[in-house]
mmCIF file as gemmi writes it, N, C-alpha and C atoms, coordinates in Angstrom:
data_model
loop_
_atom_site.group_PDB
_atom_site.id
_atom_site.type_symbol
_atom_site.label_atom_id
_atom_site.label_alt_id
_atom_site.label_comp_id
_atom_site.label_asym_id
_atom_site.label_entity_id
_atom_site.label_seq_id
_atom_site.pdbx_PDB_ins_code
_atom_site.Cartn_x
_atom_site.Cartn_y
_atom_site.Cartn_z
_atom_site.occupancy
_atom_site.B_iso_or_equiv
_atom_site.pdbx_formal_charge
_atom_site.auth_seq_id
_atom_site.auth_asym_id
_atom_site.pdbx_PDB_model_num
ATOM 1 N N . MET Axp A 1 ? 36.728 -11.415 97.256 1 0 ? 1 A 1
ATOM 2 C CA . MET Axp A 1 ? 38.154 -11.505 97.507 1 0 ? 1 A 1
ATOM 3 C C . MET Axp A 1 ? 38.735 -12.634 96.668 1 0 ? 1 A 1
ATOM 4 N N . ALA Axp A 2 ? 39.856 -12.381 96.044 1 0 ? 2 A 1
ATOM 5 C CA . ALA Axp A 2 ? 40.519 -13.384 95.213 1 0 ? 2 A 1
ATOM 6 C C . ALA Axp A 2 ? 41.203 -14.423 96.093 1 0 ? 2 A 1
ATOM 7 N N . ASP Axp A 3 ? 41.255 -15.636 95.599 1 0 ? 3 A 1
ATOM 8 C CA . ASP Axp A 3 ? 41.966 -16.702 96.272 1 0 ? 3 A 1
ATOM 9 C C . ASP Axp A 3 ? 43.465 -16.394 96.228 1 0 ? 3 A 1
ATOM 10 N N . TRP Axp A 4 ? 44.203 -16.756 97.276 1 0 ? 4 A 1
ATOM 11 C CA . TRP Axp A 4 ? 45.634 -16.438 97.321 1 0 ? 4 A 1
ATOM 12 C C . TRP Axp A 4 ? 46.39 -17.094 96.181 1 0 ? 4 A 1
ATOM 13 N N . LYS Axp A 5 ? 45.918 -18.228 95.677 1 0 ? 5 A 1
ATOM 14 C CA . LYS Axp A 5 ? 46.618 -18.917 94.585 1 0 ? 5 A 1
ATOM 15 C C . LYS Axp A 5 ? 46.558 -18.11 93.29 1 0 ? 5 A 1
ATOM 16 N N . GLU Axp A 6 ? 45.577 -17.229 93.164 1 0 ? 6 A 1
ATOM 17 C CA . GLU Axp A 6 ? 45.487 -16.369 91.989 1 0 ? 6 A 1
ATOM 18 C C . GLU Axp A 6 ? 46.438 -15.183 92.078 1 0 ? 6 A 1
ATOM 19 N N . LYS Axp A 7 ? 46.989 -14.925 93.258 1 0 ? 7 A 1
ATOM 20 C CA . LYS Axp A 7 ? 47.848 -13.766 93.46 1 0 ? 7 A 1
ATOM 21 C C . LYS Axp A 7 ? 49.33 -14.077 93.267 1 0 ? 7 A 1
ATOM 22 N N . ILE Axp A 8 ? 49.748 -15.312 93.493 1 0 ? 8 A 1
ATOM 23 C CA . ILE Axp A 8 ? 51.169 -15.636 93.387 1 0 ? 8 A 1
ATOM 24 C C . ILE Axp A 8 ? 51.605 -15.714 91.93 1 0 ? 8 A 1
ATOM 25 N N . VAL Axp A 9 ? 52.919 -15.744 91.726 1 0 ? 9 A 1
ATOM 26 C CA . VAL Axp A 9 ? 53.496 -15.731 90.382 1 0 ? 9 A 1
ATOM 27 C C . VAL Axp A 9 ? 54.056 -17.113 90.066 1 0 ? 9 A 1
ATOM 28 N N . LEU Axp A 10 ? 53.441 -17.808 89.1 1 0 ? 10 A 1
ATOM 29 C CA . LEU Axp A 10 ? 53.939 -19.105 88.652 1 0 ? 10 A 1
ATOM 30 C C . LEU Axp A 10 ? 54.297 -19.013 87.172 1 0 ? 10 A 1
ATOM 31 N N . GLY Axp A 11 ? 55.446 -19.573 86.795 1 0 ? 11 A 1
ATOM 32 C CA . GLY Axp A 11 ? 55.859 -19.604 85.401 1 0 ? 11 A 1
ATOM 33 C C . GLY Axp A 11 ? 55.167 -20.741 84.666 1 0 ? 11 A 1
ATOM 34 N N . ASN Axp A 12 ? 55.386 -20.811 83.373 1 0 ? 12 A 1
ATOM 35 C CA . ASN Axp A 12 ? 54.81 -21.891 82.568 1 0 ? 12 A 1
ATOM 36 C C . ASN Axp A 12 ? 55.288 -23.241 83.073 1 0 ? 12 A 1
ATOM 37 N N . GLY Axp A 13 ? 54.349 -24.139 83.304 1 0 ? 13 A 1
ATOM 38 C CA . GLY Axp A 13 ? 54.674 -25.485 83.759 1 0 ? 13 A 1
ATOM 39 C C . GLY Axp A 13 ? 54.926 -25.608 85.248 1 0 ? 13 A 1
ATOM 40 N N . GLU Axp A 14 ? 54.934 -24.497 85.98 1 0 ? 14 A 1
ATOM 41 C CA . GLU Axp A 14 ? 55.159 -24.561 87.424 1 0 ? 14 A 1
ATOM 42 C C . GLU Axp A 14 ? 53.849 -24.81 88.153 1 0 ? 14 A 1
ATOM 43 N N . GLU Axp A 15 ? 53.955 -25.521 89.257 1 0 ? 15 A 1
ATOM 44 C CA . GLU Axp A 15 ? 52.78 -25.791 90.085 1 0 ? 15 A 1
ATOM 45 C C . GLU Axp A 15 ? 53.189 -25.857 91.544 1 0 ? 15 A 1
ATOM 46 N N . LEU Axp A 16 ? 52.191 -25.855 92.411 1 0 ? 16 A 1
ATOM 47 C CA . LEU Axp A 16 ? 52.422 -25.923 93.852 1 0 ? 16 A 1
ATOM 48 C C . LEU Axp A 16 ? 52.346 -27.362 94.324 1 0 ? 16 A 1
ATOM 49 N N . ARG Axp A 17 ? 53.238 -27.701 95.257 1 0 ? 17 A 1
ATOM 50 C CA . ARG Axp A 17 ? 53.208 -29.012 95.905 1 0 ? 17 A 1
ATOM 51 C C . ARG Axp A 17 ? 53.247 -28.763 97.41 1 0 ? 17 A 1
ATOM 52 N N . ARG Axp A 18 ? 52.182 -29.151 98.099 1 0 ? 18 A 1
ATOM 53 C CA . ARG Axp A 18 ? 52.104 -28.917 99.545 1 0 ? 18 A 1
ATOM 54 C C . ARG Axp A 18 ? 53.095 -29.824 100.26 1 0 ? 18 A 1
ATOM 55 N N . VAL Axp A 19 ? 53.893 -29.229 101.139 1 0 ? 19 A 1
ATOM 56 C CA . VAL Axp A 19 ? 54.899 -30 101.856 1 0 ? 19 A 1
ATOM 57 C C . VAL Axp A 19 ? 54.658 -30.06 103.359 1 0 ? 19 A 1
ATOM 58 N N . GLY Axp A 20 ? 53.758 -29.247 103.884 1 0 ? 20 A 1
ATOM 59 C CA . GLY Axp A 20 ? 53.499 -29.316 105.309 1 0 ? 20 A 1
ATOM 60 C C . GLY Axp A 20 ? 52.502 -28.292 105.785 1 0 ? 20 A 1
ATOM 61 N N . SER Axp A 21 ? 52.023 -28.529 106.999 1 0 ? 21 A 1
ATOM 62 C CA . SER Axp A 21 ? 51.133 -27.575 107.651 1 0 ? 21 A 1
ATOM 63 C C . SER Axp A 21 ? 51.276 -27.735 109.151 1 0 ? 21 A 1
ATOM 64 N N . LYS Axp A 22 ? 51.009 -26.647 109.858 1 0 ? 22 A 1
ATOM 65 C CA . LYS Axp A 22 ? 51.06 -26.673 111.315 1 0 ? 22 A 1
ATOM 66 C C . LYS Axp A 22 ? 50.2 -25.549 111.849 1 0 ? 22 A 1
ATOM 67 N N . SER Axp A 23 ? 49.879 -25.638 113.122 1 0 ? 23 A 1
ATOM 68 C CA . SER Axp A 23 ? 49.166 -24.571 113.823 1 0 ? 23 A 1
ATOM 69 C C . SER Axp A 23 ? 50.115 -23.985 114.851 1 0 ? 23 A 1
ATOM 70 N N . THR Axp A 24 ? 50.092 -22.664 114.974 1 0 ? 24 A 1
ATOM 71 C CA . THR Axp A 24 ? 50.948 -21.996 115.946 1 0 ? 24 A 1
ATOM 72 C C . THR Axp A 24 ? 50.111 -21.042 116.782 1 0 ? 24 A 1
ATOM 73 N N . GLY Axp A 25 ? 50.733 -20.507 117.812 1 0 ? 25 A 1
ATOM 74 C CA . GLY Axp A 25 ? 50.044 -19.58 118.711 1 0 ? 25 A 1
ATOM 75 C C . GLY Axp A 25 ? 49.581 -20.316 119.954 1 0 ? 25 A 1
ATOM 76 N N . PHE Axp A 26 ? 49.329 -19.578 121.003 1 0 ? 26 A 1
ATOM 77 C CA . PHE Axp A 26 ? 48.984 -20.206 122.279 1 0 ? 26 A 1
ATOM 78 C C . PHE Axp A 26 ? 47.654 -20.948 122.235 1 0 ? 26 A 1
ATOM 79 N N . MET Axp A 27 ? 46.799 -20.626 121.281 1 0 ? 27 A 1
ATOM 80 C CA . MET Axp A 27 ? 45.529 -21.342 121.129 1 0 ? 27 A 1
ATOM 81 C C . MET Axp A 27 ? 45.406 -21.958 119.734 1 0 ? 27 A 1
ATOM 82 N N . GLY Axp A 28 ? 46.528 -22.074 119.033 1 0 ? 28 A 1
ATOM 83 C CA . GLY Axp A 28 ? 46.5 -22.63 117.69 1 0 ? 28 A 1
ATOM 84 C C . GLY Axp A 28 ? 45.734 -21.757 116.719 1 0 ? 28 A 1
ATOM 85 N N . GLU Axp A 29 ? 45.829 -20.448 116.917 1 0 ? 29 A 1
ATOM 86 C CA . GLU Axp A 29 ? 45.019 -19.521 116.124 1 0 ? 29 A 1
ATOM 87 C C . GLU Axp A 29 ? 45.603 -19.207 114.754 1 0 ? 29 A 1
ATOM 88 N N . THR Axp A 30 ? 46.811 -19.682 114.471 1 0 ? 30 A 1
ATOM 89 C CA . THR Axp A 30 ? 47.427 -19.438 113.169 1 0 ? 30 A 1
ATOM 90 C C . THR Axp A 30 ? 47.726 -20.763 112.48 1 0 ? 30 A 1
ATOM 91 N N . ASP Axp A 31 ? 47.153 -20.942 111.297 1 0 ? 31 A 1
ATOM 92 C CA . ASP Axp A 31 ? 47.457 -22.101 110.467 1 0 ? 31 A 1
ATOM 93 C C . ASP Axp A 31 ? 48.52 -21.691 109.469 1 0 ? 31 A 1
ATOM 94 N N . VAL Axp A 32 ? 49.59 -22.475 109.384 1 0 ? 32 A 1
ATOM 95 C CA . VAL Axp A 32 ? 50.697 -22.186 108.472 1 0 ? 32 A 1
ATOM 96 C C . VAL Axp A 32 ? 50.823 -23.35 107.494 1 0 ? 32 A 1
ATOM 97 N N . ASP Axp A 33 ? 50.652 -23.064 106.209 1 0 ? 33 A 1
ATOM 98 C CA . ASP Axp A 33 ? 50.797 -24.063 105.155 1 0 ? 33 A 1
ATOM 99 C C . ASP Axp A 33 ? 52.028 -23.716 104.335 1 0 ? 33 A 1
ATOM 100 N N . THR Axp A 34 ? 52.84 -24.727 104.04 1 0 ? 34 A 1
ATOM 101 C CA . THR Axp A 34 ? 54.069 -24.544 103.276 1 0 ? 34 A 1
ATOM 102 C C . THR Axp A 34 ? 53.973 -25.32 101.97 1 0 ? 34 A 1
ATOM 103 N N . TYR Axp A 35 ? 54.367 -24.653 100.891 1 0 ? 35 A 1
ATOM 104 C CA . TYR Axp A 35 ? 54.322 -25.26 99.558 1 0 ? 35 A 1
ATOM 105 C C . TYR Axp A 35 ? 55.67 -25.087 98.876 1 0 ? 35 A 1
ATOM 106 N N . ASP Axp A 36 ? 56.051 -26.059 98.039 1 0 ? 36 A 1
ATOM 107 C CA . ASP Axp A 36 ? 57.161 -25.9 97.114 1 0 ? 36 A 1
ATOM 108 C C . ASP Axp A 36 ? 56.581 -25.513 95.766 1 0 ? 36 A 1
ATOM 109 N N . VAL Axp A 37 ? 57.272 -24.641 95.051 1 0 ? 37 A 1
ATOM 110 C CA . VAL Axp A 37 ? 56.942 -24.358 93.662 1 0 ? 37 A 1
ATOM 111 C C . VAL Axp A 37 ? 57.848 -25.269 92.84 1 0 ? 37 A 1
ATOM 112 N N . VAL Axp A 38 ? 57.264 -26.148 92.038 1 0 ? 38 A 1
ATOM 113 C CA . VAL Axp A 38 ? 58.046 -27.098 91.254 1 0 ? 38 A 1
ATOM 114 C C . VAL Axp A 38 ? 57.834 -26.832 89.761 1 0 ? 38 A 1
ATOM 115 N N . ASP Axp A 39 ? 58.891 -27.083 88.989 1 0 ? 39 A 1
ATOM 116 C CA . ASP Axp A 39 ? 58.789 -26.904 87.541 1 0 ? 39 A 1
ATOM 117 C C . ASP Axp A 39 ? 58.264 -28.194 86.902 1 0 ? 39 A 1
ATOM 118 N N . GLY Axp A 40 ? 58.189 -28.224 85.589 1 0 ? 40 A 1
ATOM 119 C CA . GLY Axp A 40 ? 57.655 -29.363 84.865 1 0 ? 40 A 1
ATOM 120 C C . GLY Axp A 40 ? 58.427 -30.652 85.074 1 0 ? 40 A 1
ATOM 121 N N . GLN Axp A 41 ? 59.707 -30.562 85.459 1 0 ? 41 A 1
ATOM 122 C CA . GLN Axp A 41 ? 60.524 -31.747 85.712 1 0 ? 41 A 1
ATOM 123 C C . GLN Axp A 41 ? 60.489 -32.175 87.181 1 0 ? 41 A 1
ATOM 124 N N . GLY Axp A 42 ? 59.754 -31.437 88.005 1 0 ? 42 A 1
ATOM 125 C CA . GLY Axp A 42 ? 59.641 -31.773 89.415 1 0 ? 42 A 1
ATOM 126 C C . GLY Axp A 42 ? 60.699 -31.146 90.301 1 0 ? 42 A 1
ATOM 127 N N . ALA Axp A 43 ? 61.564 -30.3 89.734 1 0 ? 43 A 1
ATOM 128 C CA . ALA Axp A 43 ? 62.59 -29.63 90.525 1 0 ? 43 A 1
ATOM 129 C C . ALA Axp A 43 ? 61.979 -28.451 91.278 1 0 ? 43 A 1
ATOM 130 N N . THR Axp A 44 ? 62.4 -28.277 92.527 1 0 ? 44 A 1
ATOM 131 C CA . THR Axp A 44 ? 61.913 -27.166 93.338 1 0 ? 44 A 1
ATOM 132 C C . THR Axp A 44 ? 62.568 -25.87 92.881 1 0 ? 44 A 1
ATOM 133 N N . VAL Axp A 45 ? 61.739 -24.895 92.525 1 0 ? 45 A 1
ATOM 134 C CA . VAL Axp A 45 ? 62.244 -23.606 92.044 1 0 ? 45 A 1
ATOM 135 C C . VAL Axp A 45 ? 61.823 -22.452 92.952 1 0 ? 45 A 1
ATOM 136 N N . GLY Axp A 46 ? 61.138 -22.762 94.045 1 0 ? 46 A 1
ATOM 137 C CA . GLY Axp A 46 ? 60.711 -21.716 94.959 1 0 ? 46 A 1
ATOM 138 C C . GLY Axp A 46 ? 59.855 -22.282 96.071 1 0 ? 46 A 1
ATOM 139 N N . SER Axp A 47 ? 59.308 -21.376 96.883 1 0 ? 47 A 1
ATOM 140 C CA . SER Axp A 47 ? 58.459 -21.794 97.997 1 0 ? 47 A 1
ATOM 141 C C . SER Axp A 47 ? 57.389 -20.74 98.252 1 0 ? 47 A 1
ATOM 142 N N . VAL Axp A 48 ? 56.313 -21.187 98.884 1 0 ? 48 A 1
ATOM 143 C CA . VAL Axp A 48 ? 55.222 -20.3 99.277 1 0 ? 48 A 1
ATOM 144 C C . VAL Axp A 48 ? 54.828 -20.667 100.704 1 0 ? 48 A 1
ATOM 145 N N . ILE Axp A 49 ? 54.69 -19.658 101.56 1 0 ? 49 A 1
ATOM 146 C CA . ILE Axp A 49 ? 54.207 -19.857 102.924 1 0 ? 49 A 1
ATOM 147 C C . ILE Axp A 49 ? 52.933 -19.042 103.088 1 0 ? 49 A 1
ATOM 148 N N . VAL Axp A 50 ? 51.867 -19.716 103.528 1 0 ? 50 A 1
ATOM 149 C CA . VAL Axp A 50 ? 50.57 -19.074 103.726 1 0 ? 50 A 1
ATOM 150 C C . VAL Axp A 50 ? 50.231 -19.153 105.213 1 0 ? 50 A 1
ATOM 151 N N . GLU Axp A 51 ? 49.991 -18.006 105.834 1 0 ? 51 A 1
ATOM 152 C CA . GLU Axp A 51 ? 49.573 -17.951 107.238 1 0 ? 51 A 1
ATOM 153 C C . GLU Axp A 51 ? 48.152 -17.416 107.303 1 0 ? 51 A 1
ATOM 154 N N . ASP Axp A 52 ? 47.291 -18.17 107.953 1 0 ? 52 A 1
ATOM 155 C CA . ASP Axp A 52 ? 45.886 -17.794 108.126 1 0 ? 52 A 1
ATOM 156 C C . ASP Axp A 52 ? 45.649 -17.645 109.625 1 0 ? 52 A 1
ATOM 157 N N . HIS Axp A 53 ? 45.582 -16.392 110.08 1 0 ? 53 A 1
ATOM 158 C CA . HIS Axp A 53 ? 45.473 -16.094 111.512 1 0 ? 53 A 1
ATOM 159 C C . HIS Axp A 53 ? 44.067 -15.605 111.847 1 0 ? 53 A 1
ATOM 160 N N . THR Axp A 54 ? 43.472 -16.211 112.864 1 0 ? 54 A 1
ATOM 161 C CA . THR Axp A 54 ? 42.182 -15.766 113.379 1 0 ? 54 A 1
ATOM 162 C C . THR Axp A 54 ? 42.407 -15.17 114.76 1 0 ? 54 A 1
ATOM 163 N N . ALA Axp A 55 ? 42.106 -13.892 114.91 1 0 ? 55 A 1
ATOM 164 C CA . ALA Axp A 55 ? 42.31 -13.213 116.189 1 0 ? 55 A 1
ATOM 165 C C . ALA Axp A 55 ? 41.401 -13.827 117.244 1 0 ? 55 A 1
ATOM 166 N N . VAL Axp A 56 ? 41.962 -14.073 118.407 1 0 ? 56 A 1
ATOM 167 C CA . VAL Axp A 56 ? 41.194 -14.667 119.506 1 0 ? 56 A 1
ATOM 168 C C . VAL Axp A 56 ? 40.086 -13.725 119.952 1 0 ? 56 A 1
ATOM 169 N N . ARG Axp A 57 ? 40.389 -12.447 119.978 1 0 ? 57 A 1
ATOM 170 C CA . ARG Axp A 57 ? 39.379 -11.451 120.323 1 0 ? 57 A 1
ATOM 171 C C . ARG Axp A 57 ? 38.879 -10.81 119.037 1 0 ? 57 A 1
ATOM 172 N N . GLY Axp A 58 ? 37.617 -10.899 118.79 1 0 ? 58 A 1
ATOM 173 C CA . GLY Axp A 58 ? 37.023 -10.283 117.618 1 0 ? 58 A 1
ATOM 174 C C . GLY Axp A 58 ? 36.945 -11.182 116.404 1 0 ? 58 A 1
ATOM 175 N N . PHE Axp A 59 ? 37.655 -12.283 116.423 1 0 ? 59 A 1
ATOM 176 C CA . PHE Axp A 59 ? 37.628 -13.272 115.34 1 0 ? 59 A 1
ATOM 177 C C . PHE Axp A 59 ? 37.945 -12.676 113.968 1 0 ? 59 A 1
ATOM 178 N N . LYS Axp A 60 ? 38.733 -11.595 113.941 1 0 ? 60 A 1
ATOM 179 C CA . LYS Axp A 60 ? 39.18 -11.026 112.68 1 0 ? 60 A 1
ATOM 180 C C . LYS Axp A 60 ? 40.211 -11.977 112.068 1 0 ? 60 A 1
ATOM 181 N N . ARG Axp A 61 ? 40.107 -12.196 110.777 1 0 ? 61 A 1
ATOM 182 C CA . ARG Axp A 61 ? 40.972 -13.147 110.093 1 0 ? 61 A 1
ATOM 183 C C . ARG Axp A 61 ? 41.939 -12.405 109.173 1 0 ? 61 A 1
ATOM 184 N N . THR Axp A 62 ? 43.235 -12.727 109.27 1 0 ? 62 A 1
ATOM 185 C CA . THR Axp A 62 ? 44.262 -12.131 108.433 1 0 ? 62 A 1
ATOM 186 C C . THR Axp A 62 ? 45.007 -13.24 107.701 1 0 ? 62 A 1
ATOM 187 N N . ILE Axp A 63 ? 45.154 -13.075 106.393 1 0 ? 63 A 1
ATOM 188 C CA . ILE Axp A 63 ? 45.863 -14.045 105.572 1 0 ? 63 A 1
ATOM 189 C C . ILE Axp A 63 ? 47.117 -13.369 105.036 1 0 ? 63 A 1
ATOM 190 N N . SER Axp A 64 ? 48.259 -14.046 105.184 1 0 ? 64 A 1
ATOM 191 C CA . SER Axp A 64 ? 49.535 -13.539 104.681 1 0 ? 64 A 1
ATOM 192 C C . SER Axp A 64 ? 50.15 -14.581 103.77 1 0 ? 64 A 1
ATOM 193 N N . VAL Axp A 65 ? 50.657 -14.137 102.617 1 0 ? 65 A 1
ATOM 194 C CA . VAL Axp A 65 ? 51.277 -15.028 101.647 1 0 ? 65 A 1
ATOM 195 C C . VAL Axp A 65 ? 52.65 -14.468 101.296 1 0 ? 65 A 1
ATOM 196 N N . VAL Axp A 66 ? 53.674 -15.327 101.368 1 0 ? 66 A 1
ATOM 197 C CA . VAL Axp A 66 ? 55.036 -14.941 100.996 1 0 ? 66 A 1
ATOM 198 C C . VAL Axp A 66 ? 55.562 -15.979 100.017 1 0 ? 66 A 1
ATOM 199 N N . GLN Axp A 67 ? 56.006 -15.519 98.853 1 0 ? 67 A 1
ATOM 200 C CA . GLN Axp A 67 ? 56.579 -16.398 97.84 1 0 ? 67 A 1
ATOM 201 C C . GLN Axp A 67 ? 58.032 -16.007 97.605 1 0 ? 67 A 1
ATOM 202 N N . ARG Axp A 68 ? 58.919 -17.012 97.584 1 0 ? 68 A 1
ATOM 203 C CA . ARG Axp A 68 ? 60.342 -16.782 97.352 1 0 ? 68 A 1
ATOM 204 C C . ARG Axp A 68 ? 60.837 -17.724 96.259 1 0 ? 68 A 1
ATOM 205 N N . ASP Axp A 69 ? 61.901 -17.309 95.576 1 0 ? 69 A 1
ATOM 206 C CA . ASP Axp A 69 ? 62.504 -18.206 94.6 1 0 ? 69 A 1
ATOM 207 C C . ASP Axp A 69 ? 63.463 -19.155 95.315 1 0 ? 69 A 1
ATOM 208 N N . ALA Axp A 70 ? 64.127 -20.034 94.575 1 0 ? 70 A 1
ATOM 209 C CA . ALA Axp A 70 ? 64.998 -21.045 95.173 1 0 ? 70 A 1
ATOM 210 C C . ALA Axp A 70 ? 66.173 -20.425 95.923 1 0 ? 70 A 1
ATOM 211 N N . ALA Axp A 71 ? 66.592 -19.225 95.528 1 0 ? 71 A 1
ATOM 212 C CA . ALA Axp A 71 ? 67.699 -18.536 96.196 1 0 ? 71 A 1
ATOM 213 C C . ALA Axp A 71 ? 67.239 -17.756 97.424 1 0 ? 71 A 1
ATOM 214 N N . GLY Axp A 72 ? 65.935 -17.7 97.664 1 0 ? 72 A 1
ATOM 215 C CA . GLY Axp A 72 ? 65.405 -16.983 98.817 1 0 ? 72 A 1
ATOM 216 C C . GLY Axp A 72 ? 64.984 -15.554 98.54 1 0 ? 72 A 1
ATOM 217 N N . ALA Axp A 73 ? 65.094 -15.121 97.289 1 0 ? 73 A 1
ATOM 218 C CA . ALA Axp A 73 ? 64.692 -13.755 96.943 1 0 ? 73 A 1
ATOM 219 C C . ALA Axp A 73 ? 63.167 -13.642 96.941 1 0 ? 73 A 1
ATOM 220 N N . LEU Axp A 74 ? 62.678 -12.544 97.464 1 0 ? 74 A 1
ATOM 221 C CA . LEU Axp A 74 ? 61.247 -12.307 97.566 1 0 ? 74 A 1
ATOM 222 C C . LEU Axp A 74 ? 60.638 -12.07 96.191 1 0 ? 74 A 1
ATOM 223 N N . ILE Axp A 75 ? 59.574 -12.818 95.877 1 0 ? 75 A 1
ATOM 224 C CA . ILE Axp A 75 ? 58.845 -12.646 94.626 1 0 ? 75 A 1
ATOM 225 C C . ILE Axp A 75 ? 57.512 -11.945 94.879 1 0 ? 75 A 1
ATOM 226 N N . PHE Axp A 76 ? 56.811 -12.381 95.938 1 0 ? 76 A 1
ATOM 227 C CA . PHE Axp A 76 ? 55.48 -11.841 96.24 1 0 ? 76 A 1
ATOM 228 C C . PHE Axp A 76 ? 55.262 -11.876 97.732 1 0 ? 76 A 1
ATOM 229 N N . SER Axp A 77 ? 54.679 -10.813 98.276 1 0 ? 77 A 1
ATOM 230 C CA . SER Axp A 77 ? 54.325 -10.769 99.692 1 0 ? 77 A 1
ATOM 231 C C . SER Axp A 77 ? 53.121 -9.858 99.846 1 0 ? 77 A 1
ATOM 232 N N . GLU Axp A 78 ? 52.081 -10.385 100.47 1 0 ? 78 A 1
ATOM 233 C CA . GLU Axp A 78 ? 50.879 -9.585 100.685 1 0 ? 78 A 1
ATOM 234 C C . GLU Axp A 78 ? 50.102 -10.136 101.871 1 0 ? 78 A 1
ATOM 235 N N . SER Axp A 79 ? 49.442 -9.25 102.599 1 0 ? 79 A 1
ATOM 236 C CA . SER Axp A 79 ? 48.553 -9.622 103.704 1 0 ? 79 A 1
ATOM 237 C C . SER Axp A 79 ? 47.249 -8.88 103.532 1 0 ? 79 A 1
ATOM 238 N N . TRP Axp A 80 ? 46.145 -9.522 103.9 1 0 ? 80 A 1
ATOM 239 C CA . TRP Axp A 80 ? 44.847 -8.89 103.827 1 0 ? 80 A 1
ATOM 240 C C . TRP Axp A 80 ? 43.927 -9.53 104.858 1 0 ? 80 A 1
ATOM 241 N N . THR Axp A 81 ? 42.848 -8.809 105.183 1 0 ? 81 A 1
ATOM 242 C CA . THR Axp A 81 ? 41.863 -9.34 106.12 1 0 ? 81 A 1
ATOM 243 C C . THR Axp A 81 ? 40.722 -9.983 105.331 1 0 ? 81 A 1
ATOM 244 N N . ALA Axp A 82 ? 40.209 -11.041 105.904 1 0 ? 82 A 1
ATOM 245 C CA . ALA Axp A 82 ? 39.124 -11.769 105.243 1 0 ? 82 A 1
ATOM 246 C C . ALA Axp A 82 ? 37.866 -11.656 106.072 1 0 ? 82 A 1
C-alpha cells in the first residue's frame, strides 16, 4: 500500500506543514492530523486532513485523506482500508 503522502497533489516547491492532531470518537479510535500545504515562500496554499480510524470491533483500519486548495475546492479525496 502506498503512503498517503504519495497520493496527494503538491506543486513545485510546495510542502506539508503539520498544524495539529487530535483523537476523536468515544474511545479515541480516530486520529485526525491536519496539515497546511505551503509554497516556497511559506504562504498557505491549501490543506490536508488525514483520518486514521481503527474499528473498535474487528480492529479494521480505515484511512481517509482530503486535500483542498486555499479557496476550499476539493483537490484529492480517497479512503482505503489498511
